[in-house]
CSV table of C-alpha atoms in Angstrom, one decimal:
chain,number,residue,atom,x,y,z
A,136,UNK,CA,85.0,-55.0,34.3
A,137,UNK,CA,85.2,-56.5,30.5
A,138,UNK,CA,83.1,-54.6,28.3
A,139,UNK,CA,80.7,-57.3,26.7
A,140,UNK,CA,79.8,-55.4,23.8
A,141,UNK,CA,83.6,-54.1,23.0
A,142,UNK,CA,82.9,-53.3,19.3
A,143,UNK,CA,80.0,-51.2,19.7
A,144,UNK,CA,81.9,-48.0,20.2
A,145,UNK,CA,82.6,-47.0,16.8
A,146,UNK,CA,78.5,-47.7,16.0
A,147,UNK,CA,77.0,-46.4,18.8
A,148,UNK,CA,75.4,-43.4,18.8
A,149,UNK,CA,76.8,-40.0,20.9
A,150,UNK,CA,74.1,-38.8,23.4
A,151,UNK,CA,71.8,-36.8,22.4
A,152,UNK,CA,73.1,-33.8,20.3
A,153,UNK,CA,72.5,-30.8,22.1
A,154,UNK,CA,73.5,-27.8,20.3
A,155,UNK,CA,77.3,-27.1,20.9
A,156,UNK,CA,76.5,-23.8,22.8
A,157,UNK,CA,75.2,-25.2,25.8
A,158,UNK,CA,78.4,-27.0,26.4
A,159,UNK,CA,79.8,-24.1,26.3
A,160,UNK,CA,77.8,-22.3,28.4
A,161,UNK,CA,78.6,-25.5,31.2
A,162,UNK,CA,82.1,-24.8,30.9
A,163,UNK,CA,81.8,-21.4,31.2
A,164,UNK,CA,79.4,-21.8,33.8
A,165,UNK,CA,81.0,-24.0,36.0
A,166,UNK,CA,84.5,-22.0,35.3
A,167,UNK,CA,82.8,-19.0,36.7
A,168,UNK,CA,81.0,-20.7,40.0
A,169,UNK,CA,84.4,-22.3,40.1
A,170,UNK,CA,86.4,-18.4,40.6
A,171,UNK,CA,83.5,-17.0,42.5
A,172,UNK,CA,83.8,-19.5,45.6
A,173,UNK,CA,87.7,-19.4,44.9
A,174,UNK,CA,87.8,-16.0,45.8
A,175,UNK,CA,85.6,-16.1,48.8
A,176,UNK,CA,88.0,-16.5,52.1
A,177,UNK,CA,89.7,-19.8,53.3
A,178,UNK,CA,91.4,-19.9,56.0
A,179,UNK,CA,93.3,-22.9,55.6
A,180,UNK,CA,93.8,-23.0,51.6
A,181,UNK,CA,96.0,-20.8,49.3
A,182,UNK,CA,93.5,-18.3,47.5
A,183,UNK,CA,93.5,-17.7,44.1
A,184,UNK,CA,96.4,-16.9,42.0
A,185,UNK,CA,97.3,-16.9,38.3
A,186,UNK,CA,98.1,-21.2,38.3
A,187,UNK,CA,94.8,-21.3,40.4
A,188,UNK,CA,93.5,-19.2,37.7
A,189,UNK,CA,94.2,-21.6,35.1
A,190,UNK,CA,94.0,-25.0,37.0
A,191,UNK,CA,90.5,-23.8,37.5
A,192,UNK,CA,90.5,-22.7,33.6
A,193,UNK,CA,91.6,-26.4,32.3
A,194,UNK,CA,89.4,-28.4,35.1
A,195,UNK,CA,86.0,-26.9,33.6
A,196,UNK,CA,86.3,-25.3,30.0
A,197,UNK,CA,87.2,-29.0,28.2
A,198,UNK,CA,84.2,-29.4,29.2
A,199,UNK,CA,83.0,-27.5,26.3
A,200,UNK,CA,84.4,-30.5,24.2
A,201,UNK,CA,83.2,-33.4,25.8
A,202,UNK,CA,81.4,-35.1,22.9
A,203,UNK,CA,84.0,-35.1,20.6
A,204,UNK,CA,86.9,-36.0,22.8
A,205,UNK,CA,84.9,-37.3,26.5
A,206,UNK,CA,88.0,-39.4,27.4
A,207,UNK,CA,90.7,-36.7,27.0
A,208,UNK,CA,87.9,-34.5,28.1
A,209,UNK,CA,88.1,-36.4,31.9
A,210,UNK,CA,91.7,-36.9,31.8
A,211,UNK,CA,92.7,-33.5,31.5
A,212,UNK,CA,90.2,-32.2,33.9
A,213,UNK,CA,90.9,-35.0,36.4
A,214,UNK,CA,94.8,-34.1,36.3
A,215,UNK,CA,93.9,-30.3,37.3
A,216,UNK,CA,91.8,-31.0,39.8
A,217,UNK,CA,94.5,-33.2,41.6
A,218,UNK,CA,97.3,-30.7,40.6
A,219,UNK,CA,94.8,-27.8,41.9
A,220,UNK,CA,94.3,-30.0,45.1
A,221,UNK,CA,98.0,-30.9,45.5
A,222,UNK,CA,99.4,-27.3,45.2
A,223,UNK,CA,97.3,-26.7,48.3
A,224,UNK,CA,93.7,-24.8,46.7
A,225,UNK,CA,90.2,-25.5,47.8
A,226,UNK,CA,89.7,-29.5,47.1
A,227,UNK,CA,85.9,-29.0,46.2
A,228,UNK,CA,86.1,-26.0,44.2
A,229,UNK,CA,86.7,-27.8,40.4
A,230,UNK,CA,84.7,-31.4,41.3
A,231,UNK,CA,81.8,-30.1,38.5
A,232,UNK,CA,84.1,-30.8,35.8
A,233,UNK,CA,85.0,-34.0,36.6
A,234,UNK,CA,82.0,-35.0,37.3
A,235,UNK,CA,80.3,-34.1,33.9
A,236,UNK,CA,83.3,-35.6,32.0
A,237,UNK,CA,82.5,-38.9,34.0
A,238,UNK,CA,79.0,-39.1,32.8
A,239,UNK,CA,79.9,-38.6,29.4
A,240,UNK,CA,82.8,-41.1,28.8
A,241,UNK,CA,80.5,-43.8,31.0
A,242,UNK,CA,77.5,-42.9,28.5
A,243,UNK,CA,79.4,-42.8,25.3
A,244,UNK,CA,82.0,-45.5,26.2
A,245,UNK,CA,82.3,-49.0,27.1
A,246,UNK,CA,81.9,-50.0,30.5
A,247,UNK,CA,85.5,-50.3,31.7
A,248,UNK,CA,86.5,-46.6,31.1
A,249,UNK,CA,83.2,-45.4,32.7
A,250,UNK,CA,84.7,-47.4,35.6
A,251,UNK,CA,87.6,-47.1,35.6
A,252,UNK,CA,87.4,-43.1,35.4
A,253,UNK,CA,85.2,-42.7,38.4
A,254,UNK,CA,87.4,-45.0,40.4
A,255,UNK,CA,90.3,-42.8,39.4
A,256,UNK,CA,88.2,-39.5,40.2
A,257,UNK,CA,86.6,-41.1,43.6
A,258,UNK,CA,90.6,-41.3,44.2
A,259,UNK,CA,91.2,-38.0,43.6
A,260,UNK,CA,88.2,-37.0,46.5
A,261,UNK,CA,89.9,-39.6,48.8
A,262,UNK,CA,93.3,-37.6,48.3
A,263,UNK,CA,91.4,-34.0,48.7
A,264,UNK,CA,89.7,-35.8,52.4
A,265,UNK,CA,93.3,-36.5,53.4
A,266,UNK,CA,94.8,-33.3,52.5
A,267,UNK,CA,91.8,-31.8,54.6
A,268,UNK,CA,92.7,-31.2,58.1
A,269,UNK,CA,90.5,-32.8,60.6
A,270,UNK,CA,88.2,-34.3,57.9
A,271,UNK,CA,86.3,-38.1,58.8
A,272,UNK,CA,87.7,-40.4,56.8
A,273,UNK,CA,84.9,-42.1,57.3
A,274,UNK,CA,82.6,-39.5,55.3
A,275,UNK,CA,85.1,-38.9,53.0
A,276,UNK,CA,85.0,-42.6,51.7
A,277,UNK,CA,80.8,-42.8,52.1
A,278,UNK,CA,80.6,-39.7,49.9
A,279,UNK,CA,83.5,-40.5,47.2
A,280,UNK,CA,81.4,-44.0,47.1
A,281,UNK,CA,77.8,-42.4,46.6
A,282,UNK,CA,78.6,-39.2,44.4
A,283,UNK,CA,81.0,-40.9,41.8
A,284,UNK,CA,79.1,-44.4,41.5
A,285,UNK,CA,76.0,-42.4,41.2
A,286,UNK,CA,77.3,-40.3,38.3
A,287,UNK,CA,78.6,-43.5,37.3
A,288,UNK,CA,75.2,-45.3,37.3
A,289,UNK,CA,73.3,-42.7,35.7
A,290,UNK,CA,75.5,-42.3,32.6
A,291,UNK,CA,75.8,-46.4,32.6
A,292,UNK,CA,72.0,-46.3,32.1
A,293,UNK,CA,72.4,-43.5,29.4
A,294,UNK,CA,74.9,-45.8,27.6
A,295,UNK,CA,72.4,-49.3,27.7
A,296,UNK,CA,69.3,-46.8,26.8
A,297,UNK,CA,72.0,-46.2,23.6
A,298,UNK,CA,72.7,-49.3,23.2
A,299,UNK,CA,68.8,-50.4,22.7
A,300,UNK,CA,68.3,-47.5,20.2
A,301,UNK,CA,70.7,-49.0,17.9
A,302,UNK,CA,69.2,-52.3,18.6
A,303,UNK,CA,66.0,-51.2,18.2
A,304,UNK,CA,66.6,-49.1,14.8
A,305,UNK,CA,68.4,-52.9,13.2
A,306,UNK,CA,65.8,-54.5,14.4
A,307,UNK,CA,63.6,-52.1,12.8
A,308,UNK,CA,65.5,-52.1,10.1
A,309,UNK,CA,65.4,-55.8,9.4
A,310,UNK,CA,61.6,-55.9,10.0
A,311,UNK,CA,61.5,-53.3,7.2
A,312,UNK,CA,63.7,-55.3,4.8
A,313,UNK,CA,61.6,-58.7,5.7
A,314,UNK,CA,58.6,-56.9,5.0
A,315,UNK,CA,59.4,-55.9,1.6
A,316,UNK,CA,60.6,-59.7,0.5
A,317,UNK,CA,57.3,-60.5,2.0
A,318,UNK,CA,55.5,-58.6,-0.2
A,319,UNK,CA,57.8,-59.3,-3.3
A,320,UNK,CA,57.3,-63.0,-2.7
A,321,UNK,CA,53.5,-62.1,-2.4
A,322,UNK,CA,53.6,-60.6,-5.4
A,323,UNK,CA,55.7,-63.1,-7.3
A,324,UNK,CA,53.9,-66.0,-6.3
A,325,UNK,CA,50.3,-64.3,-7.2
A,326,UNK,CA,52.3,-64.2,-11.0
A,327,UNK,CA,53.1,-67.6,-10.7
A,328,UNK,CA,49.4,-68.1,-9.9
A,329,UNK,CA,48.2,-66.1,-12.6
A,330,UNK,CA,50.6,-67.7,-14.8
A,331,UNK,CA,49.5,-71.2,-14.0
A,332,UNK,CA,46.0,-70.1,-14.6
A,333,UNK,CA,46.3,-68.6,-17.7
A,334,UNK,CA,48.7,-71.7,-18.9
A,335,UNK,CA,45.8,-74.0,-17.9
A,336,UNK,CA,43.1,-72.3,-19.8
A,337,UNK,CA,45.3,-71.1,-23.0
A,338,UNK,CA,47.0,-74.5,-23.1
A,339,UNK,CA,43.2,-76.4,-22.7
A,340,UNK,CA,41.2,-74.6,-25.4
A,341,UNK,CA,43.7,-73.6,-27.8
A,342,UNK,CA,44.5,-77.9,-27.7
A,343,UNK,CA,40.5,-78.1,-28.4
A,344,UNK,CA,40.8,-75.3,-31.1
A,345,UNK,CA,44.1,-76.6,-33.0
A,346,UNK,CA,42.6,-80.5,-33.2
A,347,UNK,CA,39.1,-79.4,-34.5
A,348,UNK,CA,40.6,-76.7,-36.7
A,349,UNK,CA,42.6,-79.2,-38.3
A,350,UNK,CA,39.6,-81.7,-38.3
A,351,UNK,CA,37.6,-79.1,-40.0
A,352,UNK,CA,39.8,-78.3,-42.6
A,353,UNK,CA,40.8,-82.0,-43.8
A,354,UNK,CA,37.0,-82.8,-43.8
A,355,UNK,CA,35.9,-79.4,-44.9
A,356,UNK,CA,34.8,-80.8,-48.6
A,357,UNK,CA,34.4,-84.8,-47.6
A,358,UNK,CA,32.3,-84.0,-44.9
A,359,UNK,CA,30.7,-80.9,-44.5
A,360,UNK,CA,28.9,-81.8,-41.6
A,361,UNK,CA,32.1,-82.9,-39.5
A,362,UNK,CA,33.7,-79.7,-40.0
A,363,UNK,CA,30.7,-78.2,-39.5
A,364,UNK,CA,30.8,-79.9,-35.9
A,365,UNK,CA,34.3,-79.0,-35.4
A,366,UNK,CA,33.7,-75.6,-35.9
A,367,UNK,CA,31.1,-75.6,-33.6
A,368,UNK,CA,33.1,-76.9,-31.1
A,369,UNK,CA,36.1,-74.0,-32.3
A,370,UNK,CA,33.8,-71.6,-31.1
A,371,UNK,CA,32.7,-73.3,-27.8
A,372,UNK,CA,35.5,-73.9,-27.0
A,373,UNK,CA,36.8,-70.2,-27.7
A,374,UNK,CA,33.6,-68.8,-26.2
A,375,UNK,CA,34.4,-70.5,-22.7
A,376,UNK,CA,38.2,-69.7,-22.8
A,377,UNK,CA,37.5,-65.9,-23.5
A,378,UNK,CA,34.9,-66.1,-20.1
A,379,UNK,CA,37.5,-67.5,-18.3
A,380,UNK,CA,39.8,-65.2,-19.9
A,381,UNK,CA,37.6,-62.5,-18.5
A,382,UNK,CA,36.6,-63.7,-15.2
A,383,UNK,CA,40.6,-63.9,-14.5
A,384,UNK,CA,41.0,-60.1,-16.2
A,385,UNK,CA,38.4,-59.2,-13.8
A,386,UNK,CA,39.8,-60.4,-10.7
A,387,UNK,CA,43.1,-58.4,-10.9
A,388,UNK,CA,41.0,-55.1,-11.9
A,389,UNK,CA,38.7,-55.6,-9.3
A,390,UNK,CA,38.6,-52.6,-6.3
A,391,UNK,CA,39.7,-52.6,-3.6
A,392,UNK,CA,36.2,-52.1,-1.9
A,393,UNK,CA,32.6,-50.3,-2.1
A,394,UNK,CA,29.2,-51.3,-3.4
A,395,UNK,CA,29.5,-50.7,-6.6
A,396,UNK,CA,31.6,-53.9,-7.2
A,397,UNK,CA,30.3,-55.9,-10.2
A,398,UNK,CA,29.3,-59.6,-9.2
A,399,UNK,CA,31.9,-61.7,-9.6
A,400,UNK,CA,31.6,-65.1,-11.9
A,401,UNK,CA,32.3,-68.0,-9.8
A,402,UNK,CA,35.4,-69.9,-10.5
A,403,UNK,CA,35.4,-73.3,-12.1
A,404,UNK,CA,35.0,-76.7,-10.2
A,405,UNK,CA,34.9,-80.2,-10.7
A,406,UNK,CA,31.1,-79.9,-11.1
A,407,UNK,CA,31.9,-78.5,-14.9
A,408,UNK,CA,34.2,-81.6,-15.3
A,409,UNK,CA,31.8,-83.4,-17.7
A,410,UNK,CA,31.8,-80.3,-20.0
A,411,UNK,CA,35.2,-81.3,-20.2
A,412,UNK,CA,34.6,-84.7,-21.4
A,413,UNK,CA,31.9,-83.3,-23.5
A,414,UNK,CA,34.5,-80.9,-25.4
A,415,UNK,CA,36.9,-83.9,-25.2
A,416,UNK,CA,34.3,-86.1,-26.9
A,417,UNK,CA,33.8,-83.6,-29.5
A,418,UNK,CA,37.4,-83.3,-30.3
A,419,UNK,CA,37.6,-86.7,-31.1
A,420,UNK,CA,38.9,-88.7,-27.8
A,421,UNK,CA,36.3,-90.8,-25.8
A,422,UNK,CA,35.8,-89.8,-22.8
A,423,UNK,CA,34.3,-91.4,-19.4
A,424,UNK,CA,33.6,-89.4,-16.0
A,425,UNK,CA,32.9,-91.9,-13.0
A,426,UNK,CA,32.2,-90.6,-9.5
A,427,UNK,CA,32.3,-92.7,-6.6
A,428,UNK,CA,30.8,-92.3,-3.6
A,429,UNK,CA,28.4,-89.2,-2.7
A,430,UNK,CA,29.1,-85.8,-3.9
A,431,UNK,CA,30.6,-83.3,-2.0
A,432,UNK,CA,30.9,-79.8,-2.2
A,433,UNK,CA,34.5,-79.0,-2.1
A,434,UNK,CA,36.4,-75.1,-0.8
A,435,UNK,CA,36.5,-73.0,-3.5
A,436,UNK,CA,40.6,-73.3,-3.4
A,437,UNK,CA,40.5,-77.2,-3.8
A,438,UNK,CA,37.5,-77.2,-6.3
A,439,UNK,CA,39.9,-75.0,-8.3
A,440,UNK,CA,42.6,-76.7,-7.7
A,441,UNK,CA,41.3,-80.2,-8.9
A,442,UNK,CA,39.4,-78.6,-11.7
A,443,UNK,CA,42.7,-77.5,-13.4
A,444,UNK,CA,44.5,-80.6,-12.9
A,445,UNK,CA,41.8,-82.7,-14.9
A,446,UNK,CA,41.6,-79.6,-17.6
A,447,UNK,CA,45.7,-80.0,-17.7
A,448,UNK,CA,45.6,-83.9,-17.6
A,449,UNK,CA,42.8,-84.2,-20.3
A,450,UNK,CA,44.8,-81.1,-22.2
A,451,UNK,CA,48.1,-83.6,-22.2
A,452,UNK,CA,45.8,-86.8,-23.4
A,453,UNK,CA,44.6,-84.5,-26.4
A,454,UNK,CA,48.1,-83.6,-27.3
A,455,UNK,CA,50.1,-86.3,-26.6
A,456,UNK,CA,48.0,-89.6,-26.5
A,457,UNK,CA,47.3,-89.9,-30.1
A,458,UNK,CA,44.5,-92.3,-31.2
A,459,UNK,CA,43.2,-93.0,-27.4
A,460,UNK,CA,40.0,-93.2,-25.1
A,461,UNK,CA,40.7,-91.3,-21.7
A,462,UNK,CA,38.9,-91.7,-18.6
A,463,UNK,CA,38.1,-89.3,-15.6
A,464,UNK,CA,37.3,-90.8,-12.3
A,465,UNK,CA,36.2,-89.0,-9.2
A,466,UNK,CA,36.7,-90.8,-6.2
A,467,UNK,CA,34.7,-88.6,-3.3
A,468,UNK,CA,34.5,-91.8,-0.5
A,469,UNK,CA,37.3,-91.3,2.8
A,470,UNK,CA,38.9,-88.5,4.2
A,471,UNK,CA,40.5,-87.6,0.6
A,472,UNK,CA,39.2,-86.5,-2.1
A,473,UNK,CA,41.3,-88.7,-5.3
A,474,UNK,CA,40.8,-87.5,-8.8
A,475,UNK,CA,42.2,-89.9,-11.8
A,476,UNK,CA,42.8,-89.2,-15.5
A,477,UNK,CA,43.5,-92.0,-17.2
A,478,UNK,CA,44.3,-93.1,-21.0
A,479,UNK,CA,45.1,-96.3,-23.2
A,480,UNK,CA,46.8,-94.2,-25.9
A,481,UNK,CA,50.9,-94.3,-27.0
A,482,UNK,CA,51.8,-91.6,-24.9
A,483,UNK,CA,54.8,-89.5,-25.6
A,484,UNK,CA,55.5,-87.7,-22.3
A,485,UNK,CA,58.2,-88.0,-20.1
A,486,UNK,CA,58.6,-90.3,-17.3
A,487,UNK,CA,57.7,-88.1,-14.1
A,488,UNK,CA,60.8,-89.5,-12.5
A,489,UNK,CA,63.0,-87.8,-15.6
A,490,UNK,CA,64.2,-84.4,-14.3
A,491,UNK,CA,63.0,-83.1,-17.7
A,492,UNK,CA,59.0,-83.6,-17.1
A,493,UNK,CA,57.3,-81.3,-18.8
A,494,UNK,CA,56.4,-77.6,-17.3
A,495,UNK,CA,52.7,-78.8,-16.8
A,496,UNK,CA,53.5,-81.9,-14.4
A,497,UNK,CA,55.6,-79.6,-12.3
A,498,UNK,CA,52.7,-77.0,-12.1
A,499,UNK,CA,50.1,-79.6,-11.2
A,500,UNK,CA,52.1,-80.9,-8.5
A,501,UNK,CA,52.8,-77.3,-7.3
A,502,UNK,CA,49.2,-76.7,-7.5
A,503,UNK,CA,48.6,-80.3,-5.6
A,504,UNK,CA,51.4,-79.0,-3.0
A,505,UNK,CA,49.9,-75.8,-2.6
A,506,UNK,CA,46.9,-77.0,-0.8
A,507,UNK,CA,48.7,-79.8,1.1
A,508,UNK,CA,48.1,-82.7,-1.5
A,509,UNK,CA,49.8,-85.0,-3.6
A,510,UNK,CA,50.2,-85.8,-7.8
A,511,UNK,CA,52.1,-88.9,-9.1
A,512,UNK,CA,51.9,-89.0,-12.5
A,513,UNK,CA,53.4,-92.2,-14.4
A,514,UNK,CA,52.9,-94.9,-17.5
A,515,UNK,CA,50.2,-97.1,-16.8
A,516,UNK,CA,51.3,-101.1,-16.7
A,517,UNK,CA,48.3,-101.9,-19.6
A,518,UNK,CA,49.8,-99.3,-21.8
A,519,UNK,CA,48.7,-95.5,-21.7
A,520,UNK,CA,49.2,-92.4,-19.0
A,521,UNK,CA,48.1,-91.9,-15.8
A,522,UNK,CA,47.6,-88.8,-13.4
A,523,UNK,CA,46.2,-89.2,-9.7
A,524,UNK,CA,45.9,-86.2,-7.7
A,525,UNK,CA,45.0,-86.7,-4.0
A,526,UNK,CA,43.9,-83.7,-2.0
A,527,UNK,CA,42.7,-83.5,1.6
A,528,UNK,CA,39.2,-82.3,2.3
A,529,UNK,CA,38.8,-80.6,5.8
A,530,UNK,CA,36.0,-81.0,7.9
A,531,UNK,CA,32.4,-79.7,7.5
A,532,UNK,CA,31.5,-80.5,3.7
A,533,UNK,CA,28.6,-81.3,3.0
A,534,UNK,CA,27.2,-84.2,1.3
């Protein structure tokens, strides 16, 4: 019988490694039982001479070396016990051999020479039965059937019990290696996270900070009370980004566990959007916030989510719209929750269909993705930008 897993030998492990001593002992063992019952009387069978002497030697002391070489191992030994038959000894007297050399080579080989060596040795009892005078035939094949398939079976099982180790240890191995890209991808996408919060809030109130510090300092003798303005807003606007800055710090310090856990700050939501438009104002760009339909409490995750897309969105109409009125609209009715910036200025971004877009479109979108929404992004037909971020709201929040 075909082998079905014929490149296997050369990975698959040896049995169990006993220490090399107790094969020894077996061959020396079954040598020795071997020349005790030899030299008892039989009648019908030559006794033991010096070639029955060493037949007996080379059918039982290779077994000594059956793991390193189990298939010269069971050819040598089968040879000398059909010799040692032929030349007219005792048939039985160097079977043990044989038969330990057949479990071996079936546990540590493919199938066919496990086989195909104890069909050769249940030939070699067949000829020993018919150089036996008045032996049954009869019990003679029953016995070369049961004894050599047996030995046959139980080192076949050996062999598949082998066979599932090594599967068993890839298998193992692989759920080790997928594991670990698990966790790097964990801990590379937690970066990325980190990343796009830290982008959103740097990138927000250093805007704020750069317009009103330039504000301030052109008005700074004209108008003392502008710049004074602006450099209130400066420090709002540094103030908040330096809490946020800190509540984000916090997060990746925070223990693992235990009461003595400091409260943490709740993260931003739509809910603080009009202090957006407030800083917005302040800055110098008009700014609307109009909700539709009844309010609703949004997870934390989406809250987030939507909260930085507006703070990126009013970030890019600070930066880039130039003289312009921007408004935000919350749209709360249906199954989705829609939030809109919009703006009348002379934008200067990219088309979001250009495969240059800016790093922030791509990061609102991812963020959009992340919790199965949507962003399309695109000049408005009046003149001016437009972002629309569509997320879906589970159910269960309340009104």
């Amino acid at each position: 019988m075909p082998d079905a897993h014929p490149r296997r030998r050369l990975t698959m492990p040896r049995l169990p490694q006993f220490p090399p001593l107790l094969d020894v002992l077996l061959a020396v063992g079954y040598t020795t039982l071997a020349v005790l019952i030899g030299r008892e009387e039989h009648n019908e069978w030559l006794s033991l001479d010096t070639t029955g002497y060493v037949l007996t030697g080379l059918a039982n002391l290779p077994v000594a070396f059956r793991r390193r070489f189990p298939v010269a191992v069971v050819i040598v030994c089968g040879l000398s016990w059909l010799i040692f038959i032929g030349l007219g000894y005792f048939p039985a007297l160097n079977a043990y051999g044989s038969l330990v050399a057949l479990y071996t080579v079936t546990a540590d080989r493919p199938r066919w020479m496990g086989l195909t060596s104890a069909v050769a040795l249940a030939g070699v009892w067949v000829y020993s039965g018919l150089r036996t005078p008045d032996s049954s035939m009869a019990t003679v094949m029953v016995m070369a059937v049961v004894i050599f398939m047996a030995v046959w079976k139980f080192g076949d099982n050996a062999r598949k019990l082998s066979l599932r180790n090594v599967e068993l240890a890839a298998v193992t191995e692989r759920l080790h290696r997928e594991q670990a890209d698990r966790a790097r991808r964990a801990v590379a996408d937690e970066r990325m996270r980190i990343a796009g919060e830290l982008h959103d809030i740097v990138a927000h109130h250093m805007s704020v900070i750069a317009v009103q510090a330039g504000t301030a300092g052109y008005v700074f003798d004209s108008q003392p009370d502008t710049a004074r303005s602006a450099l209130s807003v400066i420090a709002g606007a540094a103030r908040e980004g330096n809490e946020e800055l800190r509540r984000i710090l916090s997060l990746l310090r925070a223990p693992t566990g235990g009461a003595t856990e400091p409260p943490q700050e709740a993260a931003p939501g739509v809910e603080l959007v009009e202090r957006l438009a407030d800083r917005m104002r302040a800055a110098g760009v008009p700014t609307e916030v109009e909700v539709l339909g009844p309010r609703r409490s949004l997870p934390a995750g989406l809250d987030l989510c939507a909260y930085r897309v507006i703070q990126e969105s009013l970030t890019n109409v600070l930066k880039h719209a130039g003289e312009a009125s921007a408004t935000v609209t919350l749209d709360f009715r249906g199954e989705e929750f829609l939030a809109t910036v919009a703006d009348d200025g002379a934008s200067t971004r990219q088309d979001p269909g250009n495969s240059h877009e800016g790093h922030g479109l791509i990061g609102m979108r991812e963020r959009a993705r992340l919790y199965g929404g949507s962003l399309a992004a695109g000049p408005r037909p009046g003149g001016g930008f437009q972002v629309v971020l569509t997320l879906p709201t589970p159910e269960g929040t309340t009104a």
